[in-house]
Amino acid sequence: MKMVLAILISAILVDNFVLSKFLGICPFLGVSKKLDSAVGMSVAVTFVMLMASAATWPIYYYILVPDYTYLNTIVFILVIAALVQLVETVLKRFIPSLHKSLGVYLPLITTNCAVLGLAILNIDETYTFFQSVVNALGAGVGFLLAMVLFSGVRMRMESATETPKAYQGIPITLVAASIVAMGFMGFAGVADGIFG
Amino acid sequence: MEKKGRLSLLFNGVIKENPVLVLLLGTCPTLAVSTMAVNGLGMGAAATFVLICSNVVIAMLKNVIPDKVRIPCYIVIIAGFVTMVQLIVKAYAPEVDQALGLFLPLIVVNCIILGRAEMFASKNSVLNSALDGLGMGLGFTLALLIMGSVREILGSGTWFGIPITAGRIDPMSIFLLAPGGFFVYGTIIAALNKLTKGRAIKRKSMGCDGCPSAAACGGAGTGQCPPDKEGQS
């Protein structure tokens, strides 16, 4: 149990997917302009992460091990793509209201490196099934946290008037991300301190 | 196409449409592996190989692949070559494998490669697609090399492992960590903006305009980007 909590906390804060592992930078910079789209995207990512972890773990350990482990990259990306498509179809058919708010983000998630990265990380770290799912939850919540924090920063930044011309737009956004990432560095060692 | 046209096709990716510095694609691997100049070279070489091979194969198969399932087809082709690169690197350059880690398999979802497949290889001849792949790969490598050099010199005081600032300036190790990556990338883009008076950077936001995967989103489902024109690549 201690191990599980440590995985959760470190995935949310210490090894935050966006701000310390550089996974999922594109949606982090692209969809963080408004709070509601940031939340929508993060919820969709968390959902797909949970599903992808739950699907890829048994596929790896019961089908690919021991002879075909080198196929994991191909198999995982296909599983994720199929899963995203399936989720979209199911949501559209049965929960149209949820599809209306999350649906637009789903196709974007197939090529999101955070989801594939998480599936591969779970295998690399030799997590058990339960630990993988917890790691997925932590990664998703960490993504949500980073997105929400950063959308707040960006809203403030929109009203900044004295940004030098060369820095306007993307450069200043990246510098702001750098400062937010610095904040997250403060969490280094926290999980070890509590659970170690 | 004439010889001159081919040459400009090659250099298009290196300078005019540099995927990282001008089109602002492939940000995740750029930020993650550019802690050392030599890592940039390794990542660049691996991605260039995948780009050339996938561009060639997709250009060859462009009339065979049905339009509706083209994106999954491209992803499978790309993933196949990435697996080859993974096995080759593991066998012959284990230290590169160590340094790139997770980001080697993640070349699959590198938007530069899917973007070139969708925007170029699916419409052009095999030879031109190979040249485009080579040019884009070299451009990616160049950008990683610049980022890696800046971060390595400032962060560890060395360049390709050779001491540069030893004894004069203390290395600032924050440049090797996540904040340094974001900061150096932002500052390089700002410097390019300044030097070219804002003409160079093609993408003014990280939204759908200029995102090569915009069509991929459509291929996978809804047919358009989210309503507020924000997207990812």
Short mmCIF file of C-alpha atoms in Angstrom, two decimals:
data_model
loop_
_atom_site.label_atom_id
_atom_site.label_comp_id
_atom_site.label_asym_id
_atom_site.label_seq_id
_atom_site.Cartn_x
_atom_site.Cartn_y
_atom_site.Cartn_z
CA MET A 1 0.00 0.00 0.00
CA LYS A 2 2.85 2.34 0.89
CA MET A 3 4.39 1.63 -2.51
CA VAL A 4 1.11 2.42 -4.26
CA LEU A 5 0.78 5.76 -2.47
CA ALA A 6 4.38 6.59 -3.30
CA ILE A 7 3.72 5.88 -6.98
CA LEU A 8 0.61 8.06 -6.92
CA ILE A 9 2.25 11.04 -5.22
CA SER A 10 5.38 10.87 -7.31
CA ALA A 11 3.40 10.63 -10.57
CA ILE A 12 1.33 13.68 -9.62
CA LEU A 13 3.97 15.95 -8.15
CA VAL A 14 7.57 14.79 -8.28
CA ASP A 15 7.78 13.22 -11.72
CA ASN A 16 4.99 15.28 -13.21
CA PHE A 17 4.53 14.05 -16.77
CA VAL A 18 4.46 17.47 -18.38
CA LEU A 19 6.75 19.55 -16.25
CA SER A 20 9.51 17.13 -15.43
CA LYS A 21 9.29 14.32 -17.97
CA PHE A 22 8.41 16.45 -21.01
CA LEU A 23 5.55 14.19 -22.10
CA GLY A 24 2.47 15.78 -23.65
CA ILE A 25 4.00 19.21 -24.21
CA CYS A 26 1.88 19.87 -27.31
CA PRO A 27 -1.53 19.79 -25.58
CA PHE A 28 0.05 21.52 -22.57
CA LEU A 29 0.98 24.50 -24.74
CA GLY A 30 -1.89 24.20 -27.22
CA VAL A 31 -5.00 23.69 -25.13
CA SER A 32 -4.11 25.58 -21.96
CA LYS A 33 -5.34 28.98 -23.08
CA LYS A 34 -8.77 28.59 -21.51
CA LEU A 35 -9.57 26.88 -18.23
CA ASP A 36 -12.54 24.86 -19.48
CA SER A 37 -10.75 23.45 -22.51
CA ALA A 38 -7.72 22.68 -20.30
CA VAL A 39 -9.94 20.72 -17.90
CA GLY A 40 -11.77 18.95 -20.75
CA MET A 41 -8.55 17.86 -22.39
CA SER A 42 -7.04 16.68 -19.10
CA VAL A 43 -10.11 14.64 -18.16
CA ALA A 44 -10.09 12.99 -21.60
CA VAL A 45 -6.35 12.26 -21.29
CA THR A 46 -6.78 10.79 -17.81
CA PHE A 47 -9.60 8.58 -19.05
CA VAL A 48 -7.60 7.30 -22.02
CA MET A 49 -4.51 6.81 -19.84
CA LEU A 50 -6.46 4.62 -17.41
CA MET A 51 -7.98 2.58 -20.23
CA ALA A 52 -4.67 2.27 -22.08
CA SER A 53 -2.79 1.10 -18.99
CA ALA A 54 -5.49 -1.41 -18.14
CA ALA A 55 -5.44 -2.73 -21.73
CA THR A 56 -1.73 -2.78 -22.53
CA TRP A 57 -0.56 -4.46 -19.30
CA PRO A 58 -2.38 -7.79 -19.84
CA ILE A 59 -1.55 -7.71 -23.56
CA TYR A 60 2.14 -7.37 -22.77
CA TYR A 61 2.34 -9.96 -19.99
CA TYR A 62 -0.06 -12.58 -21.37
CA ILE A 63 0.50 -12.30 -25.14
CA LEU A 64 3.85 -10.67 -25.93
CA VAL A 65 5.97 -12.20 -23.14
CA PRO A 66 8.28 -14.05 -23.70
CA ASP A 67 8.82 -14.19 -27.46
CA TYR A 68 7.44 -10.99 -28.91
CA THR A 69 8.34 -8.27 -26.41
CA TYR A 70 10.15 -6.30 -29.12
CA LEU A 71 6.76 -5.70 -30.77
CA ASN A 72 5.51 -3.64 -27.82
CA THR A 73 5.81 -0.23 -29.54
CA ILE A 74 3.70 -1.27 -32.55
CA VAL A 75 1.15 -3.19 -30.50
CA PHE A 76 0.74 -0.43 -27.90
CA ILE A 77 0.17 2.36 -30.43
CA LEU A 78 -2.39 0.23 -32.26
CA VAL A 79 -4.17 -0.66 -29.05
CA ILE A 80 -4.27 3.00 -28.02
CA ALA A 81 -5.58 4.09 -31.43
CA ALA A 82 -8.27 1.40 -31.41
CA LEU A 83 -9.19 2.21 -27.83
CA VAL A 84 -9.59 5.91 -28.52
CA GLN A 85 -11.80 5.12 -31.49
CA LEU A 86 -13.86 2.69 -29.41
CA VAL A 87 -14.30 5.14 -26.54
CA GLU A 88 -15.42 7.80 -28.97
CA THR A 89 -17.98 5.54 -30.61
CA VAL A 90 -19.34 4.28 -27.30
CA LEU A 91 -19.61 7.78 -25.85
CA LYS A 92 -21.33 9.06 -28.97
CA ARG A 93 -23.88 6.25 -28.86
CA PHE A 94 -24.63 6.04 -25.14
CA ILE A 95 -23.57 9.25 -23.39
CA PRO A 96 -23.96 12.01 -26.01
CA SER A 97 -23.67 14.80 -23.45
CA LEU A 98 -20.24 13.60 -22.33
CA HIS A 99 -19.26 13.06 -25.95
CA LYS A 100 -20.16 16.64 -26.68
CA SER A 101 -17.77 17.97 -24.06
CA LEU A 102 -14.91 15.43 -24.35
CA GLY A 103 -15.36 14.12 -27.90
CA VAL A 104 -13.43 16.86 -29.64
CA TYR A 105 -10.32 16.07 -27.63
CA LEU A 106 -10.34 12.32 -28.10
CA PRO A 107 -8.92 12.02 -31.64
CA LEU A 108 -6.04 14.26 -30.61
CA ILE A 109 -5.02 11.88 -27.88
CA THR A 110 -3.93 9.00 -30.12
CA THR A 111 -0.76 10.83 -31.06
CA ASN A 112 -0.22 12.22 -27.57
CA CYS A 113 3.14 10.95 -26.40
CA ALA A 114 2.04 10.98 -22.75
CA VAL A 115 -0.32 8.03 -23.30
CA LEU A 116 2.13 5.83 -25.22
CA GLY A 117 4.92 6.95 -22.88
CA LEU A 118 2.89 5.87 -19.86
CA ALA A 119 2.18 2.42 -21.35
CA ILE A 120 5.88 1.88 -22.06
CA LEU A 121 6.93 3.26 -18.66
CA ASN A 122 4.63 0.83 -16.84
CA ILE A 123 6.43 -2.02 -18.56
CA ASP A 124 9.93 -0.56 -18.09
CA GLU A 125 9.32 -0.09 -14.36
CA THR A 126 7.93 -3.65 -14.09
CA TYR A 127 4.84 -2.40 -12.27
CA THR A 128 2.09 -4.87 -11.38
CA PHE A 129 -1.35 -4.42 -12.95
CA PHE A 130 -2.66 -2.48 -9.96
CA GLN A 131 0.44 -0.29 -9.76
CA SER A 132 0.14 0.48 -13.50
CA VAL A 133 -3.43 1.67 -13.09
CA VAL A 134 -2.46 3.79 -10.08
CA ASN A 135 0.44 5.23 -12.07
CA ALA A 136 -2.00 6.08 -14.87
CA LEU A 137 -4.31 7.83 -12.41
CA GLY A 138 -1.38 9.79 -10.96
CA ALA A 139 -0.11 10.75 -14.41
CA GLY A 140 -3.59 11.93 -15.43
CA VAL A 141 -4.15 13.94 -12.27
CA GLY A 142 -0.65 15.39 -12.60
CA PHE A 143 -1.46 16.39 -16.16
CA LEU A 144 -4.71 18.02 -14.98
CA LEU A 145 -2.86 19.89 -12.25
CA ALA A 146 -0.21 21.21 -14.64
CA MET A 147 -2.84 22.23 -17.21
CA VAL A 148 -5.04 24.04 -14.70
CA LEU A 149 -2.12 25.86 -13.08
CA PHE A 150 -0.69 26.85 -16.43
CA SER A 151 -4.01 28.06 -17.84
CA GLY A 152 -4.21 30.40 -14.85
CA VAL A 153 -0.72 31.68 -15.58
CA ARG A 154 -1.57 32.18 -19.24
CA MET A 155 -4.75 34.10 -18.49
CA ARG A 156 -2.68 36.54 -16.47
CA MET A 157 -0.09 36.66 -19.23
CA GLU A 158 -2.71 37.64 -21.81
CA SER A 159 -3.13 40.94 -20.02
CA ALA A 160 0.61 41.63 -19.90
CA THR A 161 1.32 44.62 -22.12
CA GLU A 162 5.05 45.10 -21.84
CA THR A 163 6.27 41.84 -23.33
CA PRO A 164 9.17 42.56 -25.73
CA LYS A 165 8.09 42.08 -29.33
CA ALA A 166 10.45 39.19 -30.02
CA TYR A 167 9.12 37.32 -26.99
CA GLN A 168 5.43 37.73 -27.80
CA GLY A 169 3.41 34.57 -28.36
CA ILE A 170 5.15 31.26 -28.02
CA PRO A 171 8.53 32.34 -26.54
CA ILE A 172 6.98 34.01 -23.49
CA THR A 173 4.66 31.03 -23.04
CA LEU A 174 7.70 28.74 -22.91
CA VAL A 175 9.47 31.00 -20.43
CA ALA A 176 6.35 30.99 -18.24
CA ALA A 177 6.28 27.18 -18.47
CA SER A 178 9.89 27.20 -17.34
CA ILE A 179 8.96 29.13 -14.19
CA VAL A 180 6.02 26.81 -13.44
CA ALA A 181 8.38 23.84 -13.91
CA MET A 182 10.77 25.44 -11.43
CA GLY A 183 7.94 25.44 -8.90
CA PHE A 184 7.44 21.73 -9.41
CA MET A 185 11.14 21.12 -8.80
CA GLY A 186 10.43 21.98 -5.19
CA PHE A 187 8.60 18.67 -4.86
CA ALA A 188 11.74 16.65 -5.59
CA GLY A 189 12.29 14.16 -2.81
CA VAL A 190 8.88 14.73 -1.24
CA ALA A 191 7.60 11.23 -1.95
CA ASP A 192 10.79 9.65 -0.60
CA GLY A 193 10.59 11.87 2.47
CA ILE A 194 7.04 10.78 3.29
CA PHE A 195 7.15 7.13 2.34
CA GLY A 196 10.87 6.31 2.40
CA MET B 1 11.64 18.29 -61.23
CA GLU B 2 14.98 19.86 -62.08
CA LYS B 3 18.18 19.47 -60.12
CA LYS B 4 17.92 22.88 -58.54
CA GLY B 5 14.38 22.08 -57.41
CA ARG B 6 15.55 18.90 -55.73
CA LEU B 7 18.31 20.73 -53.89
CA SER B 8 15.92 23.35 -52.58
CA LEU B 9 13.62 20.52 -51.51
CA LEU B 10 16.44 19.18 -49.38
CA PHE B 11 17.33 22.52 -47.81
CA ASN B 12 13.71 23.48 -47.29
CA GLY B 13 13.58 21.24 -44.20
CA VAL B 14 16.92 22.36 -42.84
CA ILE B 15 16.37 26.12 -42.83
CA LYS B 16 13.22 27.56 -44.37
CA GLU B 17 10.82 25.10 -42.77
CA ASN B 18 12.94 23.80 -39.94
CA PRO B 19 10.51 21.51 -38.10
CA VAL B 20 11.55 22.51 -34.58
CA LEU B 21 12.60 26.14 -34.85
CA VAL B 22 10.20 27.39 -37.55
CA LEU B 23 7.21 25.03 -37.55
CA LEU B 24 7.53 24.35 -33.80
CA LEU B 25 6.84 20.63 -34.03
CA GLY B 26 8.26 17.74 -32.06
CA THR B 27 8.63 19.78 -28.89
CA CYS B 28 8.59 16.84 -26.47
CA PRO B 29 11.71 15.04 -27.72
CA THR B 30 13.41 18.37 -28.39
CA LEU B 31 13.05 19.48 -24.78
CA ALA B 32 13.71 16.08 -23.27
CA VAL B 33 16.86 14.87 -24.99
CA SER B 34 18.67 18.15 -25.55
CA THR B 35 20.59 18.07 -22.27
CA MET B 36 23.78 17.17 -24.13
CA ALA B 37 24.84 17.92 -27.70
CA VAL B 38 25.71 14.29 -28.35
CA ASN B 39 22.21 13.14 -27.29
CA GLY B 40 20.80 15.56 -29.85
CA LEU B 41 22.89 13.91 -32.57
CA GLY B 42 21.73 10.42 -31.52
CA MET B 43 18.07 11.39 -31.45
CA GLY B 44 18.42 13.29 -34.71
CA ALA B 45 20.03 10.34 -36.47
CA ALA B 46 17.36 7.92 -35.25
CA ALA B 47 14.51 10.22 -36.27
CA THR B 48 16.13 10.97 -39.66
CA PHE B 49 16.37 7.26 -40.42
CA VAL B 50 12.70 6.73 -39.55
CA LEU B 51 11.66 9.84 -41.52
CA ILE B 52 13.44 8.78 -44.72
CA CYS B 53 12.25 5.16 -44.55
CA SER B 54 8.64 5.96 -43.68
CA ASN B 55 8.47 8.72 -46.31
CA VAL B 56 9.79 6.34 -48.98
CA VAL B 57 7.43 3.50 -48.07
CA ILE B 58 4.40 5.77 -47.78
CA ALA B 59 5.20 7.40 -51.13
CA MET B 60 5.42 3.94 -52.68
CA LEU B 61 2.12 2.81 -51.16
CA LYS B 62 0.22 6.07 -51.62
CA ASN B 63 -2.04 4.62 -54.31
CA VAL B 64 -2.68 1.39 -52.40
CA ILE B 65 -3.63 2.76 -48.98
CA PRO B 66 -7.37 3.58 -48.78
CA ASP B 67 -7.92 7.19 -47.84
CA LYS B 68 -10.14 6.46 -44.84
CA VAL B 69 -7.63 4.34 -42.94
CA ARG B 70 -4.51 6.16 -44.04
CA ILE B 71 -3.55 7.51 -40.61
CA PRO B 72 -3.53 4.07 -38.90
CA CYS B 73 -1.57 2.73 -41.89
CA TYR B 74 1.02 5.50 -41.57
CA ILE B 75 1.31 4.87 -37.84
CA VAL B 76 1.93 1.15 -38.37
CA ILE B 77 4.60 1.84 -41.01
CA ILE B 78 6.30 4.40 -38.77
CA ALA B 79 6.08 2.09 -35.73
CA GLY B 80 7.69 -0.70 -37.75
CA PHE B 81 10.71 1.44 -38.57
CA VAL B 82 10.93 2.75 -35.02
CA THR B 83 11.08 -0.84 -33.75
CA MET B 84 13.94 -1.49 -36.17
CA VAL B 85 15.81 1.57 -34.91
CA GLN B 86 15.22 0.49 -31.31
CA LEU B 87 16.71 -2.93 -31.95
CA ILE B 88 19.68 -1.54 -33.92
CA VAL B 89 20.46 1.09 -31.28
CA LYS B 90 20.15 -1.42 -28.43
CA ALA B 91 22.57 -3.75 -30.19
CA TYR B 92 25.22 -1.34 -31.44
CA ALA B 93 24.96 1.79 -29.31
CA PRO B 94 23.69 0.83 -25.85
CA GLU B 95 24.87 4.16 -24.37
CA VAL B 96 22.65 6.08 -26.83
CA ASP B 97 19.77 3.78 -25.83
CA GLN B 98 20.42 4.65 -22.19
CA ALA B 99 20.56 8.38 -22.86
CA LEU B 100 17.41 8.57 -25.01
CA GLY B 101 15.47 6.05 -22.93
CA LEU B 102 11.73 6.41 -23.32
CA PHE B 103 12.04 8.92 -26.16
CA LEU B 104 13.41 6.36 -28.61
CA PRO B 105 10.13 4.37 -28.86
CA LEU B 106 8.25 7.66 -28.67
CA ILE B 107 9.54 8.60 -32.14
CA VAL B 108 6.34 6.81 -33.23
CA VAL B 109 4.21 9.71 -32.02
CA ASN B 110 6.67 12.39 -33.12
CA CYS B 111 4.43 14.74 -35.05
CA ILE B 112 7.16 15.72 -37.49
CA ILE B 113 7.12 12.22 -38.98
CA LEU B 114 3.35 11.79 -39.18
CA GLY B 115 3.12 15.36 -40.43
CA ARG B 116 5.53 14.76 -43.31
CA ALA B 117 3.75 11.52 -44.20
CA GLU B 118 0.43 13.32 -44.39
CA MET B 119 1.59 16.56 -45.97
CA PHE B 120 4.36 15.42 -48.31
CA ALA B 121 4.93 11.71 -48.85
CA SER B 122 1.29 10.94 -49.58
CA LYS B 123 1.32 13.38 -52.49
CA ASN B 124 4.82 13.19 -53.97
CA SER B 125 7.18 10.82 -55.75
CA VAL B 126 9.44 8.36 -53.94
CA LEU B 127 12.68 10.23 -54.65
CA ASN B 128 11.29 13.61 -53.63
CA SER B 129 9.83 12.11 -50.45
CA ALA B 130 13.21 10.60 -49.56
CA LEU B 131 14.88 14.02 -50.06
CA ASP B 132 12.18 15.72 -48.01
CA GLY B 133 12.67 13.16 -45.23
CA LEU B 134 16.42 13.70 -45.29
CA GLY B 135 16.03 17.49 -45.21
CA MET B 136 13.50 17.46 -42.38
CA GLY B 137 15.64 14.98 -40.45
CA LEU B 138 18.73 17.16 -40.85
CA GLY B 139 16.73 20.19 -39.74
CA PHE B 140 15.53 18.33 -36.64
CA THR B 141 19.12 17.24 -35.91
CA LEU B 142 20.42 20.78 -36.38
CA ALA B 143 17.84 22.19 -33.95
CA LEU B 144 18.59 19.50 -31.37
CA LEU B 145 22.30 20.19 -31.77
CA ILE B 146 21.82 23.92 -31.16
CA MET B 147 19.58 23.33 -28.12
CA GLY B 148 21.88 20.61 -26.81
CA SER B 149 25.00 22.74 -27.23
CA VAL B 150 23.52 25.72 -25.40
CA ARG B 151 22.23 23.57 -22.54
CA GLU B 152 25.40 21.51 -22.24
CA ILE B 153 27.75 24.52 -22.27
CA LEU B 154 25.67 26.46 -19.71
CA GLY B 155 24.62 23.46 -17.64
CA SER B 156 27.73 21.34 -17.41
CA GLY B 157 30.41 23.61 -18.90
CA THR B 158 31.32 21.12 -21.62
CA TRP B 159 30.62 20.64 -25.33
CA PHE B 160 30.54 17.06 -26.59
CA GLY B 161 32.25 16.22 -23.30
CA ILE B 162 35.14 18.68 -23.86
CA PRO B 163 35.52 21.18 -20.99
CA ILE B 164 34.79 24.73 -22.21
CA THR B 165 34.14 27.04 -19.29
CA ALA B 166 36.04 25.15 -16.58
CA GLY B 167 37.55 27.51 -14.02
CA ARG B 168 35.88 30.60 -15.47
CA ILE B 169 32.16 30.10 -15.09
CA ASP B 170 30.53 27.65 -12.73
CA PRO B 171 28.11 25.28 -14.54
CA MET B 172 24.48 26.15 -13.90
CA SER B 173 22.89 22.75 -13.57
CA ILE B 174 19.36 24.15 -13.78
CA PHE B 175 19.85 24.29 -17.56
CA LEU B 176 20.00 20.50 -17.58
CA LEU B 177 16.65 20.25 -15.77
CA ALA B 178 13.13 20.83 -17.05
CA PRO B 179 12.96 24.63 -16.45
CA GLY B 180 16.18 25.16 -18.39
CA GLY B 181 14.78 23.24 -21.36
CA PHE B 182 11.67 25.42 -21.61
CA PHE B 183 13.71 28.59 -21.09
CA VAL B 184 16.38 27.84 -23.71
CA TYR B 185 13.76 26.81 -26.28
CA GLY B 186 11.73 29.98 -25.69
CA THR B 187 14.81 32.18 -25.86
CA ILE B 188 16.09 30.60 -29.09
CA ILE B 189 12.72 31.21 -30.76
CA ALA B 190 12.70 34.78 -29.46
CA ALA B 191 16.23 35.30 -30.81
CA LEU B 192 15.16 33.97 -34.22
CA ASN B 193 12.17 36.32 -34.11
CA LYS B 194 14.48 39.24 -33.39
CA LEU B 195 17.02 38.33 -36.08
CA THR B 196 14.44 37.86 -38.81
CA LYS B 197 12.11 40.62 -37.60
CA GLY B 198 9.35 38.13 -36.90
CA ARG B 199 9.24 36.68 -40.39
CA ALA B 200 10.83 33.33 -39.56
CA ILE B 201 8.42 31.71 -37.14
CA LYS B 202 5.54 30.37 -39.19
CA ARG B 203 3.33 29.30 -36.33
CA LYS B 204 2.02 32.12 -34.24
CA SER B 205 0.25 29.88 -31.76
CA MET B 206 0.23 26.24 -30.83
CA GLY B 207 -3.26 25.90 -32.30
CA CYS B 208 -4.49 24.08 -35.37
CA ASP B 209 -3.18 26.58 -37.90
CA GLY B 210 0.02 25.00 -39.10
CA CYS B 211 -0.46 21.76 -37.18
CA PRO B 212 0.25 18.96 -39.66
CA SER B 213 -1.80 16.54 -37.60
CA ALA B 214 -4.94 18.60 -38.05
CA ALA B 215 -5.84 16.27 -40.90
CA ALA B 216 -4.92 13.33 -38.70
CA CYS B 217 -7.45 14.43 -36.12
CA GLY B 218 -9.99 14.49 -38.91
CA GLY B 219 -8.88 11.09 -40.09
CA ALA B 220 -9.39 9.68 -36.64
CA GLY B 221 -12.78 11.13 -35.97
CA THR B 222 -14.56 14.43 -35.94
CA GLY B 223 -13.09 15.99 -39.05
CA GLN B 224 -12.05 19.20 -37.42
CA CYS B 225 -10.10 20.58 -34.54
CA PRO B 226 -11.78 21.54 -31.27
CA PRO B 227 -14.09 24.54 -31.69
CA ASP B 228 -11.74 27.11 -30.21
CA LYS B 229 -9.18 26.23 -32.88
CA GLU B 230 -6.77 24.84 -30.35
CA GLY B 231 -4.99 21.64 -31.15
CA GLN B 232 -1.95 19.59 -30.52
CA SER B 233 0.52 17.91 -32.72
#
